Amino acid sequence: MIIPSSLSKGSTIAIVSPAGSIPPEHVLPAVALLQSLGYTVNVGENVFAQEYNFAGSDKQRTEDLQKALDNPEVSAIICSRGGYGTLRTLQNINWEGYLKHPKWIVGFSDITILHSYLHQKGVSSIHGAMTHFFLEDKKPTESFDTMHQCLTGEGNSYSFESNPLNRTGFVDAPIIGGNLSLLYSLRGTAYDLDTNGKILFIEDIGEYLYHLDRMMLNFKVGGKLENLAGMIVGQFSSMKDNDIPFGMDVNEIIMDAVKDYNFPVCFNFPAGHVDRNLALRFGVDSKLSIQPTGCTLIN
């Protein structure tokens, strides 16, 4: 796995919008924060463009991402937001130059598309906060701080509470994954994840419980679970049920899908579509300990 170079004061960070549209007030304070830390920030020409729900046309979004990928002065690319549109952008990108000189790419939600592509190419990336989540009450958030520590090469050591449904154990393996709906949408494509020997991280928002069950069963029947080293279940926010209840909650659905396997599983890791979205370096060997008294993750 290729680990992009760490950032230091003076490094250049590009901000692009490969998916949904975003207003300036959700980006410019983040630019000021990065500049105050000593970084040069290049804001893509089309970051604030809009075409329906997209941040401009496919061509505009592609141009901004391609320029950032190809610019030798850029050390990291932070996506402004998710939403929808990254897969459309990805279709038109030439990765040849980037793969010769990889740099960090940061984001979550729809940016799972880029994480999956990069993992296939053997390049680490960062599942972490995007610009709207950098500040709260004009102060850097924990989400930003953990993402920034990934960029500077410090990594992170997390401790979090245990859950009654956890399956205890210790595992040392790379973390992969992201938004479950996006991972599900990539099944059977050239961007489908290789999960063998990996710790799979999953999170989601706004899905029906029955559809969560469908996605988990797809992963099970498709052989994506049987050779996992471990699983980290993040935040499943604003989940929905039908008038006739499905009969299981989020954690029960996931545990039902993995009950035939023996790998360690932890629930309620603070990452996903929530304010406390702790950063994860995908593709990096990580130490996960799940015990009845609590859990630790060194990433």
PDB file of C-alpha atoms in Angstrom:
ATOM      1  CA  MET A   1       0.000   0.000   0.000  1.00  0.00           C
ATOM      2  CA  ILE A   2       1.328   3.441  -0.977  1.00  0.00           C
ATOM      3  CA  ILE A   3       1.072   6.008   1.822  1.00  0.00           C
ATOM      4  CA  PRO A   4       1.095   9.560   0.397  1.00  0.00           C
ATOM      5  CA  SER A   5       3.630  11.990   1.851  1.00  0.00           C
ATOM      6  CA  SER A   6       2.742  13.838   5.042  1.00  0.00           C
ATOM      7  CA  LEU A   7       1.918  17.535   4.951  1.00  0.00           C
ATOM      8  CA  SER A   8       3.839  20.296   6.707  1.00  0.00           C
ATOM      9  CA  LYS A   9       3.567  24.073   6.888  1.00  0.00           C
ATOM     10  CA  GLY A  10       3.782  25.460   3.396  1.00  0.00           C
ATOM     11  CA  SER A  11       2.168  22.425   1.757  1.00  0.00           C
ATOM     12  CA  THR A  12      -0.596  23.080  -0.760  1.00  0.00           C
ATOM     13  CA  ILE A  13      -4.110  21.713  -0.274  1.00  0.00           C
ATOM     14  CA  ALA A  14      -6.693  21.720  -3.070  1.00  0.00           C
ATOM     15  CA  ILE A  15     -10.427  21.846  -2.402  1.00  0.00           C
ATOM     16  CA  VAL A  16     -12.731  20.387  -5.041  1.00  0.00           C
ATOM     17  CA  SER A  17     -16.419  19.496  -5.350  1.00  0.00           C
ATOM     18  CA  PRO A  18     -16.734  16.192  -7.241  1.00  0.00           C
ATOM     19  CA  ALA A  19     -20.340  15.567  -6.230  1.00  0.00           C
ATOM     20  CA  GLY A  20     -23.061  17.811  -4.789  1.00  0.00           C
ATOM     21  CA  SER A  21     -23.252  21.589  -4.840  1.00  0.00           C
ATOM     22  CA  ILE A  22     -22.153  23.599  -1.820  1.00  0.00           C
ATOM     23  CA  PRO A  23     -22.475  27.281  -0.812  1.00  0.00           C
ATOM     24  CA  PRO A  24     -19.377  29.407  -0.136  1.00  0.00           C
ATOM     25  CA  GLU A  25     -20.205  29.776   3.565  1.00  0.00           C
ATOM     26  CA  HIS A  26     -19.638  26.025   3.995  1.00  0.00           C
ATOM     27  CA  VAL A  27     -16.162  26.243   2.476  1.00  0.00           C
ATOM     28  CA  LEU A  28     -14.530  29.624   3.018  1.00  0.00           C
ATOM     29  CA  PRO A  29     -14.198  29.364   6.842  1.00  0.00           C
ATOM     30  CA  ALA A  30     -12.408  26.036   6.281  1.00  0.00           C
ATOM     31  CA  VAL A  31     -10.066  27.725   3.807  1.00  0.00           C
ATOM     32  CA  ALA A  32      -9.236  30.379   6.409  1.00  0.00           C
ATOM     33  CA  LEU A  33      -8.544  27.696   9.036  1.00  0.00           C
ATOM     34  CA  LEU A  34      -6.155  25.825   6.758  1.00  0.00           C
ATOM     35  CA  GLN A  35      -4.376  29.054   5.849  1.00  0.00           C
ATOM     36  CA  SER A  36      -4.024  29.944   9.542  1.00  0.00           C
ATOM     37  CA  LEU A  37      -2.194  26.628  10.006  1.00  0.00           C
ATOM     38  CA  GLY A  38       0.347  27.591   7.358  1.00  0.00           C
ATOM     39  CA  TYR A  39      -1.053  25.856   4.289  1.00  0.00           C
ATOM     40  CA  THR A  40      -1.532  27.240   0.815  1.00  0.00           C
ATOM     41  CA  VAL A  41      -5.094  26.519  -0.322  1.00  0.00           C
ATOM     42  CA  ASN A  42      -6.218  26.224  -3.946  1.00  0.00           C
ATOM     43  CA  VAL A  43     -10.005  26.385  -4.286  1.00  0.00           C
ATOM     44  CA  GLY A  44     -11.157  24.788  -7.513  1.00  0.00           C
ATOM     45  CA  GLU A  45     -12.592  27.122 -10.124  1.00  0.00           C
ATOM     46  CA  ASN A  46     -15.917  25.278 -10.100  1.00  0.00           C
ATOM     47  CA  VAL A  47     -16.247  24.467  -6.387  1.00  0.00           C
ATOM     48  CA  PHE A  48     -19.324  26.703  -6.054  1.00  0.00           C
ATOM     49  CA  ALA A  49     -20.828  25.938  -9.458  1.00  0.00           C
ATOM     50  CA  GLN A  50     -24.320  24.442  -9.584  1.00  0.00           C
ATOM     51  CA  GLU A  51     -26.197  22.371 -12.102  1.00  0.00           C
ATOM     52  CA  TYR A  52     -29.320  21.019 -10.451  1.00  0.00           C
ATOM     53  CA  ASN A  53     -28.034  19.093  -7.398  1.00  0.00           C
ATOM     54  CA  PHE A  54     -24.503  18.813  -8.757  1.00  0.00           C
ATOM     55  CA  ALA A  55     -21.538  21.132  -8.206  1.00  0.00           C
ATOM     56  CA  GLY A  56     -21.636  22.134 -11.849  1.00  0.00           C
ATOM     57  CA  SER A  57     -21.615  19.891 -14.896  1.00  0.00           C
ATOM     58  CA  ASP A  58     -19.755  16.603 -15.101  1.00  0.00           C
ATOM     59  CA  LYS A  59     -17.167  18.444 -17.187  1.00  0.00           C
ATOM     60  CA  GLN A  60     -16.688  21.202 -14.601  1.00  0.00           C
ATOM     61  CA  ARG A  61     -16.340  18.790 -11.699  1.00  0.00           C
ATOM     62  CA  THR A  62     -13.931  16.626 -13.689  1.00  0.00           C
ATOM     63  CA  GLU A  63     -11.778  19.618 -14.659  1.00  0.00           C
ATOM     64  CA  ASP A  64     -11.316  20.715 -11.047  1.00  0.00           C
ATOM     65  CA  LEU A  65     -10.455  17.240  -9.784  1.00  0.00           C
ATOM     66  CA  GLN A  66      -8.146  16.542 -12.741  1.00  0.00           C
ATOM     67  CA  LYS A  67      -6.229  19.804 -12.189  1.00  0.00           C
ATOM     68  CA  ALA A  68      -5.761  18.992  -8.505  1.00  0.00           C
ATOM     69  CA  LEU A  69      -4.640  15.444  -9.280  1.00  0.00           C
ATOM     70  CA  ASP A  70      -2.136  16.594 -11.882  1.00  0.00           C
ATOM     71  CA  ASN A  71      -0.737  19.636 -10.030  1.00  0.00           C
ATOM     72  CA  PRO A  72       2.679  18.601  -8.628  1.00  0.00           C
ATOM     73  CA  GLU A  73       2.472  21.355  -5.999  1.00  0.00           C
ATOM     74  CA  VAL A  74      -0.706  19.927  -4.429  1.00  0.00           C
ATOM     75  CA  SER A  75      -0.058  17.548  -1.514  1.00  0.00           C
ATOM     76  CA  ALA A  76      -3.661  16.811  -0.541  1.00  0.00           C
ATOM     77  CA  ILE A  77      -7.131  17.088  -2.040  1.00  0.00           C
ATOM     78  CA  ILE A  78     -10.059  17.720   0.295  1.00  0.00           C
ATOM     79  CA  CYS A  79     -13.539  17.211  -1.107  1.00  0.00           C
ATOM     80  CA  SER A  80     -15.980  19.932  -0.077  1.00  0.00           C
ATOM     81  CA  ARG A  81     -18.957  17.612   0.354  1.00  0.00           C
ATOM     82  CA  GLY A  82     -20.577  14.360  -0.733  1.00  0.00           C
ATOM     83  CA  GLY A  83     -24.150  14.136  -1.952  1.00  0.00           C
ATOM     84  CA  TYR A  84     -24.207  12.472  -5.360  1.00  0.00           C
ATOM     85  CA  GLY A  85     -22.101  12.697  -8.495  1.00  0.00           C
ATOM     86  CA  THR A  86     -18.638  11.297  -7.734  1.00  0.00           C
ATOM     87  CA  LEU A  87     -19.148   8.195  -9.865  1.00  0.00           C
ATOM     88  CA  ARG A  88     -20.087  10.411 -12.822  1.00  0.00           C
ATOM     89  CA  THR A  89     -16.930  12.455 -12.223  1.00  0.00           C
ATOM     90  CA  LEU A  90     -14.732   9.380 -11.891  1.00  0.00           C
ATOM     91  CA  GLN A  91     -15.653   8.140 -15.367  1.00  0.00           C
ATOM     92  CA  ASN A  92     -13.742  11.002 -17.002  1.00  0.00           C
ATOM     93  CA  ILE A  93     -10.618  11.157 -14.822  1.00  0.00           C
ATOM     94  CA  ASN A  94      -7.146  10.241 -16.077  1.00  0.00           C
ATOM     95  CA  TRP A  95      -5.274   8.829 -13.079  1.00  0.00           C
ATOM     96  CA  GLU A  96      -1.957   8.160 -14.818  1.00  0.00           C
ATOM     97  CA  GLY A  97      -0.137  11.180 -13.417  1.00  0.00           C
ATOM     98  CA  TYR A  98      -1.630  10.849  -9.951  1.00  0.00           C
ATOM     99  CA  LEU A  99      -0.648   7.201  -9.596  1.00  0.00           C
ATOM    100  CA  LYS A 100       2.980   8.122 -10.326  1.00  0.00           C
ATOM    101  CA  HIS A 101       2.889  10.772  -7.576  1.00  0.00           C
ATOM    102  CA  PRO A 102       0.006   9.966  -5.174  1.00  0.00           C
ATOM    103  CA  LYS A 103      -1.358  12.548  -2.746  1.00  0.00           C
ATOM    104  CA  TRP A 104      -3.927  12.362   0.024  1.00  0.00           C
ATOM    105  CA  ILE A 105      -7.608  12.470  -0.921  1.00  0.00           C
ATOM    106  CA  VAL A 106     -10.030  13.276   1.914  1.00  0.00           C
ATOM    107  CA  GLY A 107     -13.794  12.909   2.281  1.00  0.00           C
ATOM    108  CA  PHE A 108     -16.667  10.623   3.204  1.00  0.00           C
ATOM    109  CA  SER A 109     -20.197   9.761   2.067  1.00  0.00           C
ATOM    110  CA  ASP A 110     -20.244   9.887  -1.773  1.00  0.00           C
ATOM    111  CA  ILE A 111     -16.428  10.163  -1.701  1.00  0.00           C
ATOM    112  CA  THR A 112     -16.492   6.451  -0.816  1.00  0.00           C
ATOM    113  CA  ILE A 113     -16.357   6.032  -4.616  1.00  0.00           C
ATOM    114  CA  LEU A 114     -12.862   7.540  -4.702  1.00  0.00           C
ATOM    115  CA  HIS A 115     -11.739   5.573  -1.645  1.00  0.00           C
ATOM    116  CA  SER A 116     -12.765   2.322  -3.329  1.00  0.00           C
ATOM    117  CA  TYR A 117     -10.962   3.215  -6.541  1.00  0.00           C
ATOM    118  CA  LEU A 118      -7.805   4.207  -4.692  1.00  0.00           C
ATOM    119  CA  HIS A 119      -7.813   1.054  -2.595  1.00  0.00           C
ATOM    120  CA  GLN A 120      -7.882  -1.022  -5.782  1.00  0.00           C
ATOM    121  CA  LYS A 121      -4.874   0.956  -7.003  1.00  0.00           C
ATOM    122  CA  GLY A 122      -3.011   0.402  -3.741  1.00  0.00           C
ATOM    123  CA  VAL A 123      -3.091   3.999  -2.465  1.00  0.00           C
ATOM    124  CA  SER A 124      -4.146   5.018   1.047  1.00  0.00           C
ATOM    125  CA  SER A 125      -6.805   7.720   1.490  1.00  0.00           C
ATOM    126  CA  ILE A 126      -8.577   9.431   4.393  1.00  0.00           C
ATOM    127  CA  HIS A 127     -12.200   8.904   5.393  1.00  0.00           C
ATOM    128  CA  GLY A 128     -12.739  12.131   7.276  1.00  0.00           C
ATOM    129  CA  ALA A 129     -14.353  15.508   7.708  1.00  0.00           C
ATOM    130  CA  MET A 130     -15.132  17.758   4.771  1.00  0.00           C
ATOM    131  CA  THR A 131     -15.126  21.542   4.871  1.00  0.00           C
ATOM    132  CA  HIS A 132     -18.516  22.193   6.521  1.00  0.00           C
ATOM    133  CA  PHE A 133     -17.415  20.106   9.515  1.00  0.00           C
ATOM    134  CA  PHE A 134     -14.066  21.791  10.185  1.00  0.00           C
ATOM    135  CA  LEU A 135     -15.365  24.379  12.644  1.00  0.00           C
ATOM    136  CA  GLU A 136     -17.939  24.718  15.399  1.00  0.00           C
ATOM    137  CA  ASP A 137     -18.354  28.007  17.246  1.00  0.00           C
ATOM    138  CA  LYS A 138     -15.332  29.206  15.248  1.00  0.00           C
ATOM    139  CA  LYS A 139     -13.101  26.525  16.788  1.00  0.00           C
ATOM    140  CA  PRO A 140     -11.630  23.462  15.045  1.00  0.00           C
ATOM    141  CA  THR A 141     -13.696  20.356  15.666  1.00  0.00           C
ATOM    142  CA  GLU A 142     -12.415  17.000  16.864  1.00  0.00           C
ATOM    143  CA  SER A 143     -13.382  15.693  13.430  1.00  0.00           C
ATOM    144  CA  PHE A 144     -11.049  18.226  11.808  1.00  0.00           C
ATOM    145  CA  ASP A 145      -8.248  17.584  14.300  1.00  0.00           C
ATOM    146  CA  THR A 146      -8.235  13.827  13.673  1.00  0.00           C
ATOM    147  CA  MET A 147      -8.330  14.360   9.904  1.00  0.00           C
ATOM    148  CA  HIS A 148      -5.475  16.860  10.157  1.00  0.00           C
ATOM    149  CA  GLN A 149      -3.404  14.390  12.185  1.00  0.00           C
ATOM    150  CA  CYS A 150      -3.825  11.881   9.364  1.00  0.00           C
ATOM    151  CA  LEU A 151      -2.571  14.465   6.862  1.00  0.00           C
ATOM    152  CA  THR A 152       0.492  15.283   8.944  1.00  0.00           C
ATOM    153  CA  GLY A 153       1.434  11.634   9.445  1.00  0.00           C
ATOM    154  CA  GLU A 154       0.664  11.466  13.153  1.00  0.00           C
ATOM    155  CA  GLY A 155      -2.203   9.026  12.811  1.00  0.00           C
ATOM    156  CA  ASN A 156      -4.716   8.560  15.618  1.00  0.00           C
ATOM    157  CA  SER A 157      -5.300   6.378  18.654  1.00  0.00           C
ATOM    158  CA  TYR A 158      -8.957   6.051  19.633  1.00  0.00           C
ATOM    159  CA  SER A 159     -10.699   4.645  22.691  1.00  0.00           C
ATOM    160  CA  PHE A 160     -14.453   4.142  22.660  1.00  0.00           C
ATOM    161  CA  GLU A 161     -17.143   2.357  24.635  1.00  0.00           C
ATOM    162  CA  SER A 162     -17.988  -1.287  24.215  1.00  0.00           C
ATOM    163  CA  ASN A 163     -21.393  -2.485  23.025  1.00  0.00           C
ATOM    164  CA  PRO A 164     -23.313  -5.544  24.248  1.00  0.00           C
ATOM    165  CA  LEU A 165     -23.414  -6.945  20.707  1.00  0.00           C
ATOM    166  CA  ASN A 166     -19.660  -6.582  20.140  1.00  0.00           C
ATOM    167  CA  ARG A 167     -17.685  -9.702  19.294  1.00  0.00           C
ATOM    168  CA  THR A 168     -14.406  -9.448  21.188  1.00  0.00           C
ATOM    169  CA  GLY A 169     -10.932  -9.986  19.802  1.00  0.00           C
ATOM    170  CA  PHE A 170      -7.808  -8.319  18.460  1.00  0.00           C
ATOM    171  CA  VAL A 171      -6.913  -7.755  14.838  1.00  0.00           C
ATOM    172  CA  ASP A 172      -4.053  -6.050  13.008  1.00  0.00           C
ATOM    173  CA  ALA A 173      -5.052  -5.354   9.399  1.00  0.00           C
ATOM    174  CA  PRO A 174      -5.833  -2.541   6.928  1.00  0.00           C
ATOM    175  CA  ILE A 175      -9.153  -0.693   7.222  1.00  0.00           C
ATOM    176  CA  ILE A 176     -11.295  -0.243   4.106  1.00  0.00           C
ATOM    177  CA  GLY A 177     -14.924   0.673   3.413  1.00  0.00           C
ATOM    178  CA  GLY A 178     -17.041   3.777   3.862  1.00  0.00           C
ATOM    179  CA  ASN A 179     -20.690   4.450   3.167  1.00  0.00           C
ATOM    180  CA  LEU A 180     -22.509   1.130   2.892  1.00  0.00           C
ATOM    181  CA  SER A 181     -24.989   2.282   0.236  1.00  0.00           C
ATOM    182  CA  LEU A 182     -22.111   3.418  -1.971  1.00  0.00           C
ATOM    183  CA  LEU A 183     -20.181   0.199  -1.435  1.00  0.00           C
ATOM    184  CA  TYR A 184     -23.354  -1.724  -2.298  1.00  0.00           C
ATOM    185  CA  SER A 185     -23.773   0.338  -5.486  1.00  0.00           C
ATOM    186  CA  LEU A 186     -20.263  -0.707  -6.585  1.00  0.00           C
ATOM    187  CA  ARG A 187     -20.899  -4.431  -6.253  1.00  0.00           C
ATOM    188  CA  GLY A 188     -20.226  -6.171  -9.566  1.00  0.00           C
ATOM    189  CA  THR A 189     -18.339  -3.180 -10.988  1.00  0.00           C
ATOM    190  CA  ALA A 190     -14.650  -2.595 -11.597  1.00  0.00           C
ATOM    191  CA  TYR A 191     -14.572  -0.600  -8.334  1.00  0.00           C
ATOM    192  CA  ASP A 192     -15.850  -3.388  -6.075  1.00  0.00           C
ATOM    193  CA  LEU A 193     -13.760  -3.800  -2.906  1.00  0.00           C
ATOM    194  CA  ASP A 194     -11.480  -6.717  -2.161  1.00  0.00           C
ATOM    195  CA  THR A 195     -12.345  -7.381   1.493  1.00  0.00           C
ATOM    196  CA  ASN A 196     -10.139 -10.426   2.089  1.00  0.00           C
ATOM    197  CA  GLY A 197      -8.034  -9.998   5.215  1.00  0.00           C
ATOM    198  CA  LYS A 198      -9.305  -6.439   5.802  1.00  0.00           C
ATOM    199  CA  ILE A 199     -11.177  -4.630   8.555  1.00  0.00           C
ATOM    200  CA  LEU A 200     -14.406  -3.432   6.941  1.00  0.00           C
ATOM    201  CA  PHE A 201     -15.756  -0.082   8.178  1.00  0.00           C
ATOM    202  CA  ILE A 202     -19.373   0.760   7.311  1.00  0.00           C
ATOM    203  CA  GLU A 203     -21.726   3.675   8.012  1.00  0.00           C
ATOM    204  CA  ASP A 204     -24.890   5.089   6.446  1.00  0.00           C
ATOM    205  CA  ILE A 205     -27.708   7.611   6.705  1.00  0.00           C
ATOM    206  CA  GLY A 206     -31.423   7.736   5.943  1.00  0.00           C
ATOM    207  CA  GLU A 207     -31.865   4.128   4.804  1.00  0.00           C
ATOM    208  CA  TYR A 208     -34.795   1.833   5.552  1.00  0.00           C
ATOM    209  CA  LEU A 209     -34.015  -1.059   7.862  1.00  0.00           C
ATOM    210  CA  TYR A 210     -35.150  -3.610   5.296  1.00  0.00           C
ATOM    211  CA  HIS A 211     -32.741  -2.114   2.769  1.00  0.00           C
ATOM    212  CA  LEU A 212     -29.892  -2.336   5.273  1.00  0.00           C
ATOM    213  CA  ASP A 213     -30.733  -6.024   5.586  1.00  0.00           C
ATOM    214  CA  ARG A 214     -30.704  -6.346   1.783  1.00  0.00           C
ATOM    215  CA  MET A 215     -27.275  -4.736   1.541  1.00  0.00           C
ATOM    216  CA  MET A 216     -25.793  -6.862   4.313  1.00  0.00           C
ATOM    217  CA  LEU A 217     -27.189 -10.042   2.753  1.00  0.00           C
ATOM    218  CA  ASN A 218     -25.725  -8.992  -0.592  1.00  0.00           C
ATOM    219  CA  PHE A 219     -22.316  -8.741   1.049  1.00  0.00           C
ATOM    220  CA  LYS A 220     -22.829 -12.110   2.716  1.00  0.00           C
ATOM    221  CA  VAL A 221     -24.082 -13.996  -0.333  1.00  0.00           C
ATOM    222  CA  GLY A 222     -21.425 -12.290  -2.471  1.00  0.00           C
ATOM    223  CA  GLY A 223     -18.618 -13.587  -0.265  1.00  0.00           C
ATOM    224  CA  LYS A 224     -17.556 -10.167   1.017  1.00  0.00           C
ATOM    225  CA  LEU A 225     -17.855 -11.115   4.695  1.00  0.00           C
ATOM    226  CA  GLU A 226     -16.434 -14.604   5.014  1.00  0.00           C
ATOM    227  CA  ASN A 227     -12.753 -13.659   4.852  1.00  0.00           C
ATOM    228  CA  LEU A 228     -12.868 -10.388   6.776  1.00  0.00           C
ATOM    229  CA  ALA A 229     -10.286  -9.803   9.493  1.00  0.00           C
ATOM    230  CA  GLY A 230     -12.753  -7.657  11.425  1.00  0.00           C
ATOM    231  CA  MET A 231     -15.609  -5.170  11.178  1.00  0.00           C
ATOM    232  CA  ILE A 232     -16.102  -1.642  12.511  1.00  0.00           C
ATOM    233  CA  VAL A 233     -19.705  -0.444  12.492  1.00  0.00           C
ATOM    234  CA  GLY A 234     -19.903   3.342  12.464  1.00  0.00           C
ATOM    235  CA  GLN A 235     -22.937   5.579  12.814  1.00  0.00           C
ATOM    236  CA  PHE A 236     -26.176   4.702  11.025  1.00  0.00           C
ATOM    237  CA  SER A 237     -28.022   8.010  11.237  1.00  0.00           C
ATOM    238  CA  SER A 238     -31.707   8.809  10.692  1.00  0.00           C
ATOM    239  CA  MET A 239     -32.597   5.234   9.776  1.00  0.00           C
ATOM    240  CA  LYS A 240     -36.222   4.510   8.878  1.00  0.00           C
ATOM    241  CA  ASP A 241     -38.718   1.719   9.346  1.00  0.00           C
ATOM    242  CA  ASN A 242     -41.944   0.829   7.538  1.00  0.00           C
ATOM    243  CA  ASP A 243     -45.440   0.989   9.034  1.00  0.00           C
ATOM    244  CA  ILE A 244     -45.079  -2.739   9.670  1.00  0.00           C
ATOM    245  CA  PRO A 245     -41.836  -2.921  11.700  1.00  0.00           C
ATOM    246  CA  PHE A 246     -38.929  -4.851  10.250  1.00  0.00           C
ATOM    247  CA  GLY A 247     -38.335  -6.479  13.611  1.00  0.00           C
ATOM    248  CA  MET A 248     -34.623  -5.805  14.121  1.00  0.00           C
ATOM    249  CA  ASP A 249     -32.652  -2.636  14.762  1.00  0.00           C
ATOM    250  CA  VAL A 250     -29.489  -1.617  12.882  1.00  0.00           C
ATOM    251  CA  ASN A 251     -27.018  -3.501  15.055  1.00  0.00           C
ATOM    252  CA  GLU A 252     -29.167  -6.627  15.137  1.00  0.00           C
ATOM    253  CA  ILE A 253     -29.440  -6.650  11.340  1.00  0.00           C
ATOM    254  CA  ILE A 254     -25.673  -6.375  10.951  1.00  0.00           C
ATOM    255  CA  MET A 255     -24.937  -8.992  13.594  1.00  0.00           C
ATOM    256  CA  ASP A 256     -27.434 -11.360  11.969  1.00  0.00           C
ATOM    257  CA  ALA A 257     -25.498 -11.055   8.691  1.00  0.00           C
ATOM    258  CA  VAL A 258     -22.146 -11.847  10.315  1.00  0.00           C
ATOM    259  CA  LYS A 259     -23.267 -14.442  12.874  1.00  0.00           C
ATOM    260  CA  ASP A 260     -21.790 -17.347  10.884  1.00  0.00           C
ATOM    261  CA  TYR A 261     -18.262 -15.885  11.019  1.00  0.00           C
ATOM    262  CA  ASN A 262     -15.748 -15.502  13.842  1.00  0.00           C
ATOM    263  CA  PHE A 263     -14.032 -12.180  13.143  1.00  0.00           C
ATOM    264  CA  PRO A 264     -14.168  -9.409  15.791  1.00  0.00           C
ATOM    265  CA  VAL A 265     -16.949  -6.841  15.416  1.00  0.00           C
ATOM    266  CA  CYS A 266     -17.427  -3.509  17.188  1.00  0.00           C
ATOM    267  CA  PHE A 267     -20.475  -1.255  17.045  1.00  0.00           C
ATOM    268  CA  ASN A 268     -21.023   2.472  17.493  1.00  0.00           C
ATOM    269  CA  PHE A 269     -17.634   3.754  16.336  1.00  0.00           C
ATOM    270  CA  PRO A 270     -17.911   7.570  16.140  1.00  0.00           C
ATOM    271  CA  ALA A 271     -17.621   8.074  12.390  1.00  0.00           C
ATOM    272  CA  GLY A 272     -20.139   8.709   9.635  1.00  0.00           C
ATOM    273  CA  HIS A 273     -22.822  11.309   8.999  1.00  0.00           C
ATOM    274  CA  VAL A 274     -22.496  12.785  12.479  1.00  0.00           C
ATOM    275  CA  ASP A 275     -20.736  15.798  13.978  1.00  0.00           C
ATOM    276  CA  ARG A 276     -18.166  13.579  15.705  1.00  0.00           C
ATOM    277  CA  ASN A 277     -16.737  11.964  12.602  1.00  0.00           C
ATOM    278  CA  LEU A 278     -13.328  10.596  13.602  1.00  0.00           C
ATOM    279  CA  ALA A 279     -10.926  10.182  10.704  1.00  0.00           C
ATOM    280  CA  LEU A 280      -9.670   6.834   9.408  1.00  0.00           C
ATOM    281  CA  ARG A 281      -6.728   6.195   7.107  1.00  0.00           C
ATOM    282  CA  PHE A 282      -7.932   3.552   4.681  1.00  0.00           C
ATOM    283  CA  GLY A 283      -5.448   0.919   3.567  1.00  0.00           C
ATOM    284  CA  VAL A 284      -3.131   1.467   6.528  1.00  0.00           C
ATOM    285  CA  ASP A 285      -2.427  -1.461   8.883  1.00  0.00           C
ATOM    286  CA  SER A 286      -4.387  -0.737  12.042  1.00  0.00           C
ATOM    287  CA  LYS A 287      -4.654  -2.360  15.451  1.00  0.00           C
ATOM    288  CA  LEU A 288      -8.210  -2.955  16.661  1.00  0.00           C
ATOM    289  CA  SER A 289      -8.858  -4.328  20.155  1.00  0.00           C
ATOM    290  CA  ILE A 290     -12.432  -5.147  21.169  1.00  0.00           C
ATOM    291  CA  GLN A 291     -12.844  -6.064  24.842  1.00  0.00           C
ATOM    292  CA  PRO A 292     -15.840  -6.174  27.219  1.00  0.00           C
ATOM    293  CA  THR A 293     -14.442  -3.145  29.063  1.00  0.00           C
ATOM    294  CA  GLY A 294     -13.901  -1.015  25.972  1.00  0.00           C
ATOM    295  CA  CYS A 295     -12.357  -0.762  22.511  1.00  0.00           C
ATOM    296  CA  THR A 296      -9.206   0.788  21.089  1.00  0.00           C
ATOM    297  CA  LEU A 297      -8.142   1.516  17.533  1.00  0.00           C
ATOM    298  CA  ILE A 298      -4.667   2.604  16.479  1.00  0.00           C
ATOM    299  CA  ASN A 299      -4.796   3.832  12.882  1.00  0.00           C
TER     300      ASN A 299
END
